[in-house]
Amino acid sequence: MSVESLEKIDTKVFERPTTLIDTEMHYCPGCGHGVAHRLIAEVIDELGIVEDTIGVAPVGCSVFAYNYIGVDFSQAAHGRASAVATGIKRVLPEKYVFSYQGDGDLAAIGTGETIHTCNRGENVLIIFINNGIYGMTGGQMAPTTLPSMKSTTSPFGRDTKSMGFPLKITELVAQLPGTYYVTRQSVHKPLNVRRAKKAIQKGFEYQKLNKGTCFIEIVSNCNSGWKMSPVESNKWMDEHMLAYYPLGDIKLPNDTEA
Amino acid sequence: MIKLMKGNEALAEAAIRVGADAYFGYPITPQSEVLEYLAREAEQKTGMVVLQAESEVAAINMVYGAAGTGKKVWTSSSSPGVSLMQEGISYIASAELPCLIVNVQRGGPGLGTIQPAQSDYFQSVKGGGHGDYRMIVLAPATVQEMSDFVKLSFELAFKYRNPVMMLTDGALGQMMEKVEFFEQQERETLDLDWTTVGKPPTRSHNFITSLHIKPDKMEEVNIHLQKKYKLIEENEIRYEEIMCEDADYIITAFGLVARICTKAAELAREKGIKVGVFRPISLFPFPYEQIKSHTGKIKGILDVEMNAGQMIEDVKLSVEGKVPVEFHGRMGGIVPTPDEILEALEKYIAGGKL
Amino acid sequence: MAKAKGNIIIDIEKCKGCEICMDACPEDVIAMSKEVNNKGYLYAVKIEDSCTGCTNCALVCPDAVITVYREVKKKKEQVAKITNVTGNITVTVDK
């Protein structure tokens, strides 16, 4: 890009956020984790809270989140991220604390921690990436795998009679009086990315109010696990995942106060 | 200040006095008084965070998170609950987080009994979780030590950035004795460079992790840990010798059992058998050399434990086969009496085993 | 109303060639390269000048490899600030 042409089109309207560490992420091409990471970094930058934010990384594909989001981070045991976040927030109540967890982490092995953290109304932000599969271990069935959806451990499709039903944990935690803001977003289209960012921003801002847990589900893709191209996986997600996991706010602050 | 107190309450009071910042726990007999006492006393006295978690699994992970901020954090439980904590303890050891974990042991295996036992020696000393890690393990024998070791535990935990376990039992937890407490200390924020407290512009971000995907890095971490454990072995061995100078026989025992054995040794001396008691206080690091130093002077060792024989393996390693080591143990929550210990000793001597 | 003028700069070595930006671009400005980058991925390239600087591509990019510029019309009395990509040349001009 030459300087001359920049003189004409001069205003930078989008760039990589500072808090997103300038390194290559290990995620597969097209993986929604990258967008979600970037949005968190953007919000942290825009709110100017780098110095006051502590993240908790899960076990799963995003186990290395601490290599990408440049805030202090604690990497939790599988499923325990919200308990770890609780521990941090309780001793540092003035700080912003968020956990970043996948569906296996949050809605299978960590269900107990998730529900009780929300039920205590811990003033933390839980960001839940739901791609309906265990990505890191190679595409096994997750608690959120759709009925009839194939995975390496449901090779003939998830049979709900023997394997149970996809767990809508986000609707579940919205029922708890401890949650303050519960929403389901996605990051597969520009409009959805804008909405997801707004939700993450609210999730951080609400922490200052000390009114309870903010819980943001981001329905995402796993093109490797789903065995599709990135673009195909986003289309499939749109048609199938979002039919089961509809986007939108599930619980708004007004609902709590009403 | 001298008070008459249950061991569990002394633990809790000592933690308040040492200026602990947070306790995360889950009720389990025979240690529920710890959480109860803290719930009553701690927050108003020092502002210590006291949180009843939904499980021991959650509790130890809250400890992991909070300990990562460099605060003085602790938890307590009893055997089945400590089993649930093993995953978290392994992570804490790997991430080198200072904290105190108290195990007020009860009899097992399984749900077992609520009566006292010492059957978690292996779990505590040899590593109940996965991987090559060690906790510093301290075994108090009195309610006084239950208090004193809280302070010592935090000192050691921060000195070595390592979890410390206080391995005690239901009898000590429940029994009342007089205890003299140390002065109330202020809660303090330590200036540490590795904590996750929010990144100032002056440093890059800190992260606490136990994940090292590359084998050479994982080995490097292990080598570092082993060096630290070696340093702990060189510097932190603690033990008590009672009437050992002229002893022909030594009884080895830890915790409360050592006190019963002291009584047995006194009874033996009344009968003309010169018996001493060697009490390891630190179970890791174990006083191998100190036990070994007696081998030239004694005829044998009787190891007494409230389990099927666990510490005896370390006692045998200590003496390197130079003197016979026999065992007397009770299980299932039964506390041995001085008479039965003496009887066991006499039987081994009469049978030519010692 | 005339379309806004924009431009994108793609960090091709960090691009993994997922094509999501291509799919998201309303002006078909982006295509995939014929050659691979050092990681072995075909990477996104700008092939048309019709970019409006809408940021759609950058918003959906999982690897944050796209920087977007846009021509911003300023009122006469305003002063425009021109900064190049690396930020080491800044020129202030009257419009």
CSV table of C-alpha atoms in Angstrom, one decimal, chain A residues 21 50-54 59 63-64 66-78 80 83-88 90-92 95 109 112-114 116-117 120 122, chain B residues 21-22 24 49-55 57-59 61-66 69 71 73 87 91 195-201 203-211 213:
chain,number,residue,atom,x,y,z
A,21,ILE,CA,-1.5,-10.5,21.1
A,50,VAL,CA,-6.6,-4.2,30.4
A,51,GLU,CA,-5.1,-3.5,33.8
A,52,ASP,CA,-8.2,-4.6,35.7
A,53,THR,CA,-9.2,-7.7,33.8
A,54,ILE,CA,-8.4,-11.3,34.6
A,59,VAL,CA,-9.6,-27.1,28.8
A,63,VAL,CA,-7.0,-23.7,26.4
A,64,PHE,CA,-4.4,-21.4,25.0
A,66,TYR,CA,-4.0,-16.8,27.5
A,67,ASN,CA,-1.6,-16.8,24.6
A,68,TYR,CA,-3.9,-14.6,22.5
A,69,ILE,CA,-5.7,-12.3,24.9
A,70,GLY,CA,-3.1,-10.1,26.6
A,71,VAL,CA,-4.6,-9.8,30.1
A,72,ASP,CA,-3.6,-11.8,33.2
A,73,PHE,CA,-5.0,-15.3,32.8
A,74,SER,CA,-5.6,-18.4,34.9
A,75,GLN,CA,-5.9,-21.7,33.1
A,76,ALA,CA,-8.4,-23.9,34.8
A,77,ALA,CA,-8.9,-27.6,35.0
A,78,HIS,CA,-11.5,-29.1,32.7
A,80,ARG,CA,-13.7,-25.7,36.6
A,83,ALA,CA,-15.1,-22.0,40.1
A,84,VAL,CA,-11.6,-20.5,39.4
A,85,ALA,CA,-13.3,-17.3,38.3
A,86,THR,CA,-15.2,-17.3,41.6
A,87,GLY,CA,-12.0,-17.7,43.6
A,88,ILE,CA,-10.4,-14.8,41.8
A,90,ARG,CA,-14.0,-13.1,45.6
A,91,VAL,CA,-10.5,-12.0,46.5
A,92,LEU,CA,-10.3,-9.2,43.9
A,95,LYS,CA,-11.5,-6.4,39.1
A,109,ILE,CA,-17.9,-31.8,33.1
A,112,GLY,CA,-22.2,-28.2,38.5
A,113,GLU,CA,-19.7,-25.3,38.7
A,114,THR,CA,-21.5,-23.4,36.0
A,116,HIS,CA,-23.7,-22.9,41.1
A,117,THR,CA,-21.6,-20.0,40.0
A,120,ARG,CA,-24.6,-17.6,43.6
A,122,GLU,CA,-21.0,-14.3,41.1
B,21,ASP,CA,-7.6,-13.9,52.9
B,22,ALA,CA,-10.0,-16.6,51.8
B,24,PHE,CA,-13.3,-22.2,50.3
B,49,VAL,CA,-13.6,-14.4,52.4
B,50,VAL,CA,-15.5,-17.5,53.6
B,51,LEU,CA,-17.4,-19.3,50.9
B,52,GLN,CA,-19.2,-22.6,51.1
B,53,ALA,CA,-18.7,-24.2,47.7
B,54,GLU,CA,-21.0,-26.6,46.0
B,55,SER,CA,-18.4,-29.4,46.2
B,57,VAL,CA,-14.0,-30.1,43.5
B,58,ALA,CA,-15.3,-26.5,43.2
B,59,ALA,CA,-13.7,-25.5,46.5
B,61,ASN,CA,-10.6,-24.8,42.1
B,62,MET,CA,-11.7,-21.6,43.9
B,63,VAL,CA,-8.5,-22.0,45.9
B,64,TYR,CA,-6.6,-22.4,42.6
B,65,GLY,CA,-8.1,-19.1,41.3
B,66,ALA,CA,-7.6,-17.1,44.5
B,69,THR,CA,-3.7,-13.8,42.9
B,71,LYS,CA,-3.5,-14.1,48.5
B,73,VAL,CA,-5.9,-19.0,50.6
B,87,GLU,CA,-7.2,-33.1,40.5
B,91,TYR,CA,-2.9,-28.5,39.1
B,195,THR,CA,0.3,-13.3,40.2
B,196,THR,CA,-2.9,-12.7,38.1
B,197,VAL,CA,-4.1,-9.5,39.6
B,198,GLY,CA,-4.5,-7.4,36.4
B,199,LYS,CA,-1.6,-6.5,34.2
B,200,PRO,CA,0.0,-3.1,34.9
B,201,PRO,CA,1.6,-1.4,31.8
B,203,ARG,CA,4.9,-5.9,32.6
B,204,SER,CA,3.5,-8.3,30.0
B,205,HIS,CA,0.5,-10.4,31.1
B,206,ASN,CA,0.9,-13.1,33.6
B,207,PHE,CA,-0.8,-16.4,33.2
B,208,ILE,CA,-1.1,-19.4,35.5
B,209,THR,CA,-1.1,-22.7,33.8
B,210,SER,CA,-0.1,-26.3,34.2
B,211,LEU,CA,-0.2,-27.0,30.4
B,213,ILE,CA,2.4,-29.2,25.3
